Every structure is written in C-alpha cells, then in structure tokens.
Tab-separated table of C-alpha atoms and ligand atoms in Angstrom:
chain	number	residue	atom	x	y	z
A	1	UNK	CA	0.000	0.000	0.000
A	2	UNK	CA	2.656	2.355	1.049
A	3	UNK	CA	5.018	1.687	-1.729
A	4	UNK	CA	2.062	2.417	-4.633
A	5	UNK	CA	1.460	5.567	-2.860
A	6	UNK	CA	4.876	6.479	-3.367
A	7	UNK	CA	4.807	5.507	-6.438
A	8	UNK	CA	1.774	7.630	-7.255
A	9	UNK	CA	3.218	10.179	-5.593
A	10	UNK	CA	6.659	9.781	-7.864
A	11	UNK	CA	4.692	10.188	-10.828
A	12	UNK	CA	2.483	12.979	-10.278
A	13	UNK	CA	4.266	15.460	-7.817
A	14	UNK	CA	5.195	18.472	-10.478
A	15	UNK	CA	7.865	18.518	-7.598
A	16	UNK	CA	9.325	16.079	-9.542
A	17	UNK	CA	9.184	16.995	-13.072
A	18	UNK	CA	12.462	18.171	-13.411
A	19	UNK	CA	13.660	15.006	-13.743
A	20	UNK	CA	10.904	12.788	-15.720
A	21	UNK	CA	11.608	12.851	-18.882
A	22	UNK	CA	15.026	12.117	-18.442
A	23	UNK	CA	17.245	8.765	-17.321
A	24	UNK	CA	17.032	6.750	-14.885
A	25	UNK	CA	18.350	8.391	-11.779
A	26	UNK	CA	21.857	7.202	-10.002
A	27	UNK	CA	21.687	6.417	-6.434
A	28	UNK	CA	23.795	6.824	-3.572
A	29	UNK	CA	23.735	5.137	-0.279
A	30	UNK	CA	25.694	5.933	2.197
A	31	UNK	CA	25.482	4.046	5.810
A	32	UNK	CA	27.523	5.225	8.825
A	33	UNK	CA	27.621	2.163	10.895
A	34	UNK	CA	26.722	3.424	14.304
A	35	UNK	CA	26.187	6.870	13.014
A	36	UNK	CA	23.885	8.378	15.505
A	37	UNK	CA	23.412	12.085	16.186
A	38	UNK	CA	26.129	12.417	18.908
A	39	UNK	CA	28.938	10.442	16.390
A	40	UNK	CA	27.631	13.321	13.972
A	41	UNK	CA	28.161	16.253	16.190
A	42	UNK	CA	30.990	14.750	18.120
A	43	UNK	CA	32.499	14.876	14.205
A	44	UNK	CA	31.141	18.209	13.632
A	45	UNK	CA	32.726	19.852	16.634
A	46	UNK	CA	36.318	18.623	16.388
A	47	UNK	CA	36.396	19.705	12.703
A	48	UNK	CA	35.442	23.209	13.267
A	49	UNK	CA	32.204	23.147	13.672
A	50	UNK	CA	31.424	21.942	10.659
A	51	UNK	CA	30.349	18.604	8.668
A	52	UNK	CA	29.493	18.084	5.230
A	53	UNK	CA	26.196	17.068	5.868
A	54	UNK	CA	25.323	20.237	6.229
A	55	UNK	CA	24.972	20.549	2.263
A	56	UNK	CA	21.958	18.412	2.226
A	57	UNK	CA	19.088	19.463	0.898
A	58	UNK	CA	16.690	16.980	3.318
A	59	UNK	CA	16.892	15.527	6.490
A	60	UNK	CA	14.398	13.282	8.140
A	61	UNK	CA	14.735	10.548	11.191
A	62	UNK	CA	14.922	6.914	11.123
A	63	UNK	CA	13.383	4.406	13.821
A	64	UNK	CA	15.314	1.386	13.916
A	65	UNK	CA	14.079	-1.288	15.895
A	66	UNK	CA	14.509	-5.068	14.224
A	67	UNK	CA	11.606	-7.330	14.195
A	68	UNK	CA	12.151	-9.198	17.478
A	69	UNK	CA	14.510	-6.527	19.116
A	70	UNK	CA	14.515	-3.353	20.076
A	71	UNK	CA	17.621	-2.674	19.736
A	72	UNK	CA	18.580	-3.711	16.520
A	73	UNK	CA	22.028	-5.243	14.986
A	74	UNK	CA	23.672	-4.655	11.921
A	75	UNK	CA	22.285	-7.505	9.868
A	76	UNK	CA	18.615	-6.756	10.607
A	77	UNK	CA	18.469	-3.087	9.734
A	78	UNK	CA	20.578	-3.272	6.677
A	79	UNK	CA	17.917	-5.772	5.849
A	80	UNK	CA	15.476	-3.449	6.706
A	81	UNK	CA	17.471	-0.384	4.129
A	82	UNK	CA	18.321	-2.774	1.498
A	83	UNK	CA	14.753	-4.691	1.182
A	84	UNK	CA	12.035	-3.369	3.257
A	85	UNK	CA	11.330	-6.117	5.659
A	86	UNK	CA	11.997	-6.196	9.490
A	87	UNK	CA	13.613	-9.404	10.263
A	88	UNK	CA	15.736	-10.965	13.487
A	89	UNK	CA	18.672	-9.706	14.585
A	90	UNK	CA	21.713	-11.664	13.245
A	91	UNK	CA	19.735	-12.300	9.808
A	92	UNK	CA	21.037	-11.224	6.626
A	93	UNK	CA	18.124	-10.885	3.433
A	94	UNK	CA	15.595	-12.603	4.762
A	95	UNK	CA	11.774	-11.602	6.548
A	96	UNK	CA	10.964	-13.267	10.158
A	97	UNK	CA	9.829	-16.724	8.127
A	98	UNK	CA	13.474	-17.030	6.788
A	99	UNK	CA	11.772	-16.258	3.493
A	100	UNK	CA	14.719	-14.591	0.646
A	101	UNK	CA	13.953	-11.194	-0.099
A	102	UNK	CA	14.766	-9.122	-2.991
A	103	UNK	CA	17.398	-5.778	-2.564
A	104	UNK	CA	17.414	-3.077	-3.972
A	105	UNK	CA	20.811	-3.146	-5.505
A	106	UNK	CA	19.531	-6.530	-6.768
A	107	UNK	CA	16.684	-4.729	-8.485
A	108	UNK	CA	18.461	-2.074	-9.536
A	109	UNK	CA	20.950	-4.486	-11.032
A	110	UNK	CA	17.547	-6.294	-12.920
A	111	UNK	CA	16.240	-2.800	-14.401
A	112	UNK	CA	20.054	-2.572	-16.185
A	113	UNK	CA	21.601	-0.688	-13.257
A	114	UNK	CA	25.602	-0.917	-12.877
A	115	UNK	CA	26.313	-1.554	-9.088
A	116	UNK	CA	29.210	-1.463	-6.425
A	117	UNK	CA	29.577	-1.698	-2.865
A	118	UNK	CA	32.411	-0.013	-0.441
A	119	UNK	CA	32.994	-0.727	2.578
A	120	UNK	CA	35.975	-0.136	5.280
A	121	UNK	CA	35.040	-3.496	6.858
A	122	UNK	CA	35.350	-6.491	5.593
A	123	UNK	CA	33.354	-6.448	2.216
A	124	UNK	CA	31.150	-9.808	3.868
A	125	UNK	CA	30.213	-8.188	6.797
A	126	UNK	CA	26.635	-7.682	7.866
A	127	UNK	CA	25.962	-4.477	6.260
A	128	UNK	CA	27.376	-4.661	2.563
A	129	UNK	CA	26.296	-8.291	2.586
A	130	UNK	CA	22.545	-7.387	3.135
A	131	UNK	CA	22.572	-6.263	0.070
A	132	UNK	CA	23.227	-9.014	-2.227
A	133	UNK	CA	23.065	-12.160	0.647
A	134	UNK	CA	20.683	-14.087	1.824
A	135	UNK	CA	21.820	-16.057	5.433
A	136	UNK	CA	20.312	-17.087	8.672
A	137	UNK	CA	23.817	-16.132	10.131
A	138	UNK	CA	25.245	-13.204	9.668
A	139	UNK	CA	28.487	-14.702	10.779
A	140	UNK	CA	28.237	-17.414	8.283
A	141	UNK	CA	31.415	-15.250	5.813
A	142	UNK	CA	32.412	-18.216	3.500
A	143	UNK	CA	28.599	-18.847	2.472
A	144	UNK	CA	28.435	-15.123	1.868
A	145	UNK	CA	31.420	-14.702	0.045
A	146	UNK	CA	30.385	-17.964	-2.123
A	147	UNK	CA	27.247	-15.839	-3.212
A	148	UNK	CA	28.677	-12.351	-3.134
A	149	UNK	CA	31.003	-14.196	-6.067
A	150	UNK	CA	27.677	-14.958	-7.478
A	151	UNK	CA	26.098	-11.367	-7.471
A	152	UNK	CA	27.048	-10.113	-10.605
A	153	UNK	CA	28.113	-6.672	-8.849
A	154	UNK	CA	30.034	-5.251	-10.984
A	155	UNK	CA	32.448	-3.318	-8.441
A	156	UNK	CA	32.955	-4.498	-4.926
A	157	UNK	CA	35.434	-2.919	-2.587
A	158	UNK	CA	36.377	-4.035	1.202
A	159	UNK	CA	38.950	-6.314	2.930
A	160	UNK	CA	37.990	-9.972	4.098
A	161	UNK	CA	40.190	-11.631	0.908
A	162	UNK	CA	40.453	-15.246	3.400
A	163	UNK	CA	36.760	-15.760	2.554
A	164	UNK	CA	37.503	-16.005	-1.085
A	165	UNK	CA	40.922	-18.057	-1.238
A	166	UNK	CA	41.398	-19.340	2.082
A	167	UNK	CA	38.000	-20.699	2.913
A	168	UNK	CA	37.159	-23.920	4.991
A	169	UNK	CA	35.693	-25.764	1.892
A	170	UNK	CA	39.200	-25.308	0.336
A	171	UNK	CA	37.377	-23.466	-2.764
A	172	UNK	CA	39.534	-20.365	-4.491
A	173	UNK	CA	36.534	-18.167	-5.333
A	174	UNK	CA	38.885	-15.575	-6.975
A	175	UNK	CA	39.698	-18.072	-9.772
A	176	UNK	CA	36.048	-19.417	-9.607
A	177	UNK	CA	35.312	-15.718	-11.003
A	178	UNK	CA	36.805	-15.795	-14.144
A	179	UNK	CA	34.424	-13.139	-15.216
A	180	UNK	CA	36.315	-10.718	-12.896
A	181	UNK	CA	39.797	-9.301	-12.578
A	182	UNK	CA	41.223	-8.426	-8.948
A	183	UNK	CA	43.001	-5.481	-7.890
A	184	UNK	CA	46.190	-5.617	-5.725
A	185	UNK	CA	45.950	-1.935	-4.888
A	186	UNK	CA	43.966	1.062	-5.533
A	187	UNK	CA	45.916	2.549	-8.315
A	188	UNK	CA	45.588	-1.264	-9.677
A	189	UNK	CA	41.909	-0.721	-9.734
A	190	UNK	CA	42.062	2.355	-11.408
A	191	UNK	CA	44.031	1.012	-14.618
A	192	UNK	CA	42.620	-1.856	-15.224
A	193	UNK	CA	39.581	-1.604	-17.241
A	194	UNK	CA	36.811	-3.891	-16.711
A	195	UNK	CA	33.244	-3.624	-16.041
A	196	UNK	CA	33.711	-6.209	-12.947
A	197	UNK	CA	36.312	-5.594	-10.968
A	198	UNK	CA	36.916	-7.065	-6.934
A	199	UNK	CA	39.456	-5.107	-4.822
A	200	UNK	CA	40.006	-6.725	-1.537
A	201	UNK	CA	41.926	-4.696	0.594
A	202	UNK	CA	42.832	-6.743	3.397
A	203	UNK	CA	43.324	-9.966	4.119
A	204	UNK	CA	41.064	-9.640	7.391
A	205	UNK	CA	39.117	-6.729	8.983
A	206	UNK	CA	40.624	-3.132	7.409
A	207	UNK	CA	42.518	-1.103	10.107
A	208	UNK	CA	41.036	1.598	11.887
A	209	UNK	CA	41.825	5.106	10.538
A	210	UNK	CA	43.179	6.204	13.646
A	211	UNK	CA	45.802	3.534	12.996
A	212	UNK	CA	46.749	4.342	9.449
A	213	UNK	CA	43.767	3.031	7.135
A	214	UNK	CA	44.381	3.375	3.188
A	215	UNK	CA	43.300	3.835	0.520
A	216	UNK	CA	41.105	6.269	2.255
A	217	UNK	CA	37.443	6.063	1.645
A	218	UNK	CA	37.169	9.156	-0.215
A	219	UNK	CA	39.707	8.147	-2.879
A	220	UNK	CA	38.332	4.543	-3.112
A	221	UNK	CA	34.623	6.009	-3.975
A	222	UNK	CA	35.936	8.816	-6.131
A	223	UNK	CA	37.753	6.041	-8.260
A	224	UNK	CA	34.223	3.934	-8.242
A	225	UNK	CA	31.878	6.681	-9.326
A	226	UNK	CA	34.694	7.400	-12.144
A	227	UNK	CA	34.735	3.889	-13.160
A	228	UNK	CA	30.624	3.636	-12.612
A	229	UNK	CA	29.988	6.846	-15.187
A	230	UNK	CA	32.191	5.598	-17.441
A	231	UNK	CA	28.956	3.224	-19.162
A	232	UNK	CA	26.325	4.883	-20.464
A	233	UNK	CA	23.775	3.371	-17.861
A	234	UNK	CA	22.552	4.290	-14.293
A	235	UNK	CA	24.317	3.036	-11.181
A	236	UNK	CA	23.814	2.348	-7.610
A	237	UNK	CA	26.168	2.308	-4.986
A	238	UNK	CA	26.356	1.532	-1.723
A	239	UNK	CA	28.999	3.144	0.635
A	240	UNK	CA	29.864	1.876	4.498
A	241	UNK	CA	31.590	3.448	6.559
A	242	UNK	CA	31.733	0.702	8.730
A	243	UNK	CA	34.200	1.700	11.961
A	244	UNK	CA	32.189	3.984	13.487
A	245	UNK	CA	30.392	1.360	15.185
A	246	UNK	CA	33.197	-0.399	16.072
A	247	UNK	CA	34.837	2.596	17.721
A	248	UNK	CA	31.480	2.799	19.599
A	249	UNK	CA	31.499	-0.514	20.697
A	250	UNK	CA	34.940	0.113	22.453
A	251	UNK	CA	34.189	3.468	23.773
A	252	UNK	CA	37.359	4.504	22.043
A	253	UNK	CA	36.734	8.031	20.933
A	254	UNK	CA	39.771	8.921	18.927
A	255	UNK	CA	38.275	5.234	16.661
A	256	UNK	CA	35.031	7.403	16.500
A	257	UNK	CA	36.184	10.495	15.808
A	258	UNK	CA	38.592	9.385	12.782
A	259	UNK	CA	36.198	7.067	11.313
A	260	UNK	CA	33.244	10.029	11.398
A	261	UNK	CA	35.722	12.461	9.647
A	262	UNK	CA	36.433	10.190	7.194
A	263	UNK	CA	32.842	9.572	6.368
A	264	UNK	CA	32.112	13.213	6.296
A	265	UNK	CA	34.936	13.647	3.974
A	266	UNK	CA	33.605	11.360	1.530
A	267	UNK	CA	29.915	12.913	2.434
A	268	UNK	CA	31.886	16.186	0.920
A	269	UNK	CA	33.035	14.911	-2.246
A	270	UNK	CA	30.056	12.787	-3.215
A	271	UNK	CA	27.814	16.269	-2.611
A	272	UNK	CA	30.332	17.682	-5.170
A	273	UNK	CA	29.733	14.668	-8.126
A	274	UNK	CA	25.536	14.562	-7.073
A	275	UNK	CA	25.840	18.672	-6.992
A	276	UNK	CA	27.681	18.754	-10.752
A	277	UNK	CA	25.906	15.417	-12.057
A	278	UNK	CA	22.260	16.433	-11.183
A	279	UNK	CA	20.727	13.503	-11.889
A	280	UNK	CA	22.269	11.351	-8.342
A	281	UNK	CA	20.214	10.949	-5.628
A	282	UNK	CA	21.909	10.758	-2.532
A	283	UNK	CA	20.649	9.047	0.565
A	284	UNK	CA	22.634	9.158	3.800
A	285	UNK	CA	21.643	7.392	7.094
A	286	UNK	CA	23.085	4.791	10.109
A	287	UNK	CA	21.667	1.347	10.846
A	288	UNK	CA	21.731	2.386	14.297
A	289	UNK	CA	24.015	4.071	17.412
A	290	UNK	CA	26.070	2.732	19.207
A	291	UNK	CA	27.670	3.396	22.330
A	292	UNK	CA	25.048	5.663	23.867
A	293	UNK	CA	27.423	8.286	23.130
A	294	UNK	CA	27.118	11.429	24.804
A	295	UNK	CA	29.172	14.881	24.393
A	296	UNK	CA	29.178	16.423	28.346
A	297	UNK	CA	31.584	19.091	27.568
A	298	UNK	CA	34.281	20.368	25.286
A	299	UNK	CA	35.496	24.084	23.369
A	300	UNK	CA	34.668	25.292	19.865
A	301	UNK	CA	37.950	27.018	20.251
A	302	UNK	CA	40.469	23.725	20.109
A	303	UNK	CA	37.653	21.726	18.243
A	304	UNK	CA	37.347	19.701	21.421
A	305	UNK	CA	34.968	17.478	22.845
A	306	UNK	CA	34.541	15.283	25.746
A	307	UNK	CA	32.438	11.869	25.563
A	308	UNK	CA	30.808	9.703	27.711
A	309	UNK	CA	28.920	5.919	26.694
A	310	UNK	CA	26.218	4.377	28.818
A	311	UNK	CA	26.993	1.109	26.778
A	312	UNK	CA	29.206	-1.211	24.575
A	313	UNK	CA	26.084	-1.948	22.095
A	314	UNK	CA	23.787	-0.653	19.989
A	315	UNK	CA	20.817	1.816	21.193
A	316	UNK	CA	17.459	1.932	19.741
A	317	UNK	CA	17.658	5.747	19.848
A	318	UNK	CA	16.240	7.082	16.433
A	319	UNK	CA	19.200	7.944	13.517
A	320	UNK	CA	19.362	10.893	10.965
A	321	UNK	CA	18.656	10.591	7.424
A	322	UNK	CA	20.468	13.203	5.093
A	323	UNK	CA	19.080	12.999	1.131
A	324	UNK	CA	20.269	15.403	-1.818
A	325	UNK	CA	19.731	15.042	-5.604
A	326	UNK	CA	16.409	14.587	-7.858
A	327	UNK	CA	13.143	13.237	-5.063
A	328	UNK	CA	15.809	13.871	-2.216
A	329	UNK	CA	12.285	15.429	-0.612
A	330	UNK	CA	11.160	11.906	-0.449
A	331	UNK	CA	13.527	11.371	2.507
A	332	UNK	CA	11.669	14.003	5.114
A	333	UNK	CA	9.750	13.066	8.041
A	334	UNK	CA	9.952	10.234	10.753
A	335	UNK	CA	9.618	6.686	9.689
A	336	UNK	CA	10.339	3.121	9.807
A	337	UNK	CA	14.111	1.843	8.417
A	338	UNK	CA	11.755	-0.126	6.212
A	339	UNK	CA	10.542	2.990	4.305
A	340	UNK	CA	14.019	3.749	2.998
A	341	UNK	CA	13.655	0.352	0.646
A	342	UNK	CA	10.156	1.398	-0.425
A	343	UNK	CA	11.272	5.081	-1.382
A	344	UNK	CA	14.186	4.132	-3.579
A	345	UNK	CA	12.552	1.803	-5.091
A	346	UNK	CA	9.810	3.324	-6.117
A	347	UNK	CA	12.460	5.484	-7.750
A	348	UNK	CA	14.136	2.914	-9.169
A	349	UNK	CA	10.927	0.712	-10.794
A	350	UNK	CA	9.198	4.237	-11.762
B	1	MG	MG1	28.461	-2.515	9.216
B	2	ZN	ZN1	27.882	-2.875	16.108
C-alpha cells in the first residue's frame, strides 16, 4: 500500500518533473555504521564546527528497531534499508519466516543498473552483505562470500580476501570468477579496465583510521563513481563506513572520531559529483548508534569534545537521514528503516 502511494506520488508530484523525462536516476547510499546524532556532532565539533552534511538538501529521522529486538544489529536493519522487511537480529536478506527477499541493488541491477559496494570493513560483513546475501547467520562469511562471487556486482570494494581463497571448503573463489579481474591496490583498480572488478583490501578486517587506514574512503569512492559513469547506464552504490560502530562498541573516541571524519569527507566529495551530475540521488543514514554516546563538555575554540557511553552496544535511539539530488524530498519526516527500501525503489521501478 505504502510503496504504490509512493509511487503515485513519484509520478504525479510536479515537484518532480524536473527530472521525468530524463534517465534513470543514479543512487547513492551511504550508511555510517553506528552513526547516531552524537557520532555526527561529536564529528562536527572537532572539525570546526562543521560537517558536510550540512549541504543536504533533506533531512528526516529513522526508527530502527529489528523485528524481534529493540535494539537492533547490523544484519537486521541493513535488511530493513536494502529490502524493506523487518527481520531478526543476526539475519542477513531474509523476513521473520526465513523467506529470501529481494534488494534493492539486486533490483536495480535487474532494471540494467551498474552496481558497487564499499565498505571499510570487511566487504562480507553484515551491512554490505545485506545487500546481495541471503543467510540465517550473519556470521556465516564463507557462504556469503560464495554468493557475493555470485552477485554479478560489478564493483565491490572491502577487505575480508580469506573468505575467497582461504575458505574452509578449500574453494579459491577468486579463480572461480573468471568473469572478474582483482586489484592488488587502488591505483591497480584504477588502470585496469573492466566492467567487474573485486578489490580486496585486506586480508582480514581493514585497520582503523586512527591507525593508518588506506586507501582512504574518499579516494576509493571517487575512483568507483569514475569507473561507474564511465557506461552509459545508471548506477547504484552503496557506501559503508563501517568503523564507526566499532569505535562505539569500544568506547574509544579517537576510533570514533577518525572514522566520522572520514565519512564526512567522503559525504563532501560525493555532494560535489551529485551537486555537478544532477541527476544522483543521494541518501545518507546509520543502521543504528552505538555506544550511547554522549558529548558532556568540550570548546569550539580547540575543536574539542569530551564523551561519555552508557553502553558497549547498539541503542534503539532514532538515527538521521540526510538525502540530496532529484526526489531527495522523499527522505523528510519520521519513519520506519523499512521505508528507505520502499522510497528508492519506487524510484528505481518508476
Ligand atoms: Mg556494518
Ligand atoms: Zn555494532
């Protein structure tokens, strides 16, 4: 019901006309793992006051809660984003009767859609791997990789290169892919020319930035969105920053703090593609907070802030949405994780 009102709404909003008798719209996502309000402004104050997200043009507020849980994990809400059902914690692409559901970067991919994921975890962890998996487990990273190399996405970028050639069923998925060349670095993955490409950038779990992370993520979606407009066709990608949350789950600050500016940074220079392309939507959001993080005190004057966490989990505290780009309005108002699916799709399938 809610997605054909959308859908009406897609089609006959004059809002929207600036963009209806052209192509196919790109899209965007962007998830800050753990990006809740406080990671936001904790970001915002110890970079001068200021955070990219400030460019967008809409901002609206997310209720996260999983279909069992209150407090949600990882696996459920980027279920939730990436194919409009609420599902367990721990489950990856299916509803609560295990059932496989669709993503949007799968349908995307079915309407002729080029499509790439980044992530600064590992490229099988919960989030990326909601959209294009289908597990009871979200720990299950071998049977995920296996059907990640069956995805047809044709750029994927993240560490977590043991679940492809040093997996427990002794299979080598990177020659199983013969359809795809691997990159050994990022300037690698910027020569070689290919319209599927896998760039695994660690072995294991990426680094944190506070301890020396590269490529950064800013370069590593710059060199995707050059690759992606490089075929005459629409794209969607999908962008993690994935070590917020982990810095929240540690109460480490600095982890945090380093990971949020990154994001922001990239925030900044896809504004500047959507801004100059004008035909990208861009839709920015968390899958939840984490940490409970708090700011009690700080200056504006040495861009300092002081933190305290109530916990080392998640919190079912609602999460900003930030949207730019052609039916960016869309994204206002307060609603369900769910909606996010329902919105782009309708975008997608108009
Ligand atoms: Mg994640
Ligand atoms: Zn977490």
């Amino acid at each position: 019901m809610l997605r054909k009102l959308i859908l009406i709404i897609v089609f006959l909003s004059p809002l929207f006309s600036f963009s209806q008798d052209s192509k196919a719209p790109n899209i965007i996502m962007m998830i800050g793992d753990g990006m809740g309000l406080s990671q936001i402004s904790s970001g915002m104050y110890s970079n001068n006051n200021y955070t990219s997200l400030e460019r967008s043009q809409h901002v609206g507020l997310i209720k996260t809660h999983s279909f069992d849980n209150l407090v949600t994990d990882s696996a459920a809400s980027g279920t939730a984003m990436s194919s409009g059902v609420k599902t367990y914690n721990r489950v990856v692409g299916m509803d609560e009767n295990f059932i496989p559901v669709k993503s949007i970067l799968e349908i995307s991919r079915d309407k002729g859609y080029m499509t790439a994921i980044i992530a600064t975890s590992t490229i099988v962890h919960a989030t990326p791997a909601s959209y294009y998996s289908k597990v009871k487990s979200r720990y299950d990273y071998n049977e995920i990789a296996s059907q990640l190399s069956k995805s047809n996405i044709n750029f994927f970028v993240g560490g977590g290169e043991k679940y492809f050639n040093d997996r427990r069923d002794k299979r080598n998925l990177m020659n199983e892919m013969d359809d795809y060349s691997f990159a050994n670095s990022l300037e690698n993955f910027i020569e070689i020319n290919s319209n599927k490409i896998g760039f695994l950038t660690n072995y294991d779990d990426p680094i944190g930035k506070h301890e020396g992370r590269k490529p950064s993520l800013e370069d590593m979606v710059q060199a995707t969105i050059k690759k992606l407009t490089s075929f005459n066709k629409p794209f969607f990608l999908l962008v993690e920053g994935s070590q917020i949350d982990w810095g929240g789950h540690d109460n480490d600050s600095e982890h945090v703090i380093s990971e949020m500016l990154e994001f922001d940074r990239t925030v900044g220079k896809v504004f500047n593609f959507a801004e100059k392309d004008k035909n990208t939507t861009v839709v920015i959001t968390a899958d939840h907070e984490t940490g409970g993080l708090s700011i009690v005190d700080g200056n504006l004057e040495d861009s300092k802030v002081i933190i305290k966490y109530v916990s080392e989990d998640h919190t079912a505290t609602m999460v900003p949405i930030f949207s730019l780009g052609p039916y960016s309005s869309l994204f206002n108002g307060i609603y369900d994780n769910t909606e996010i699916f329902d919105k782009l799709e309708a975008i997608i399938i108009k």
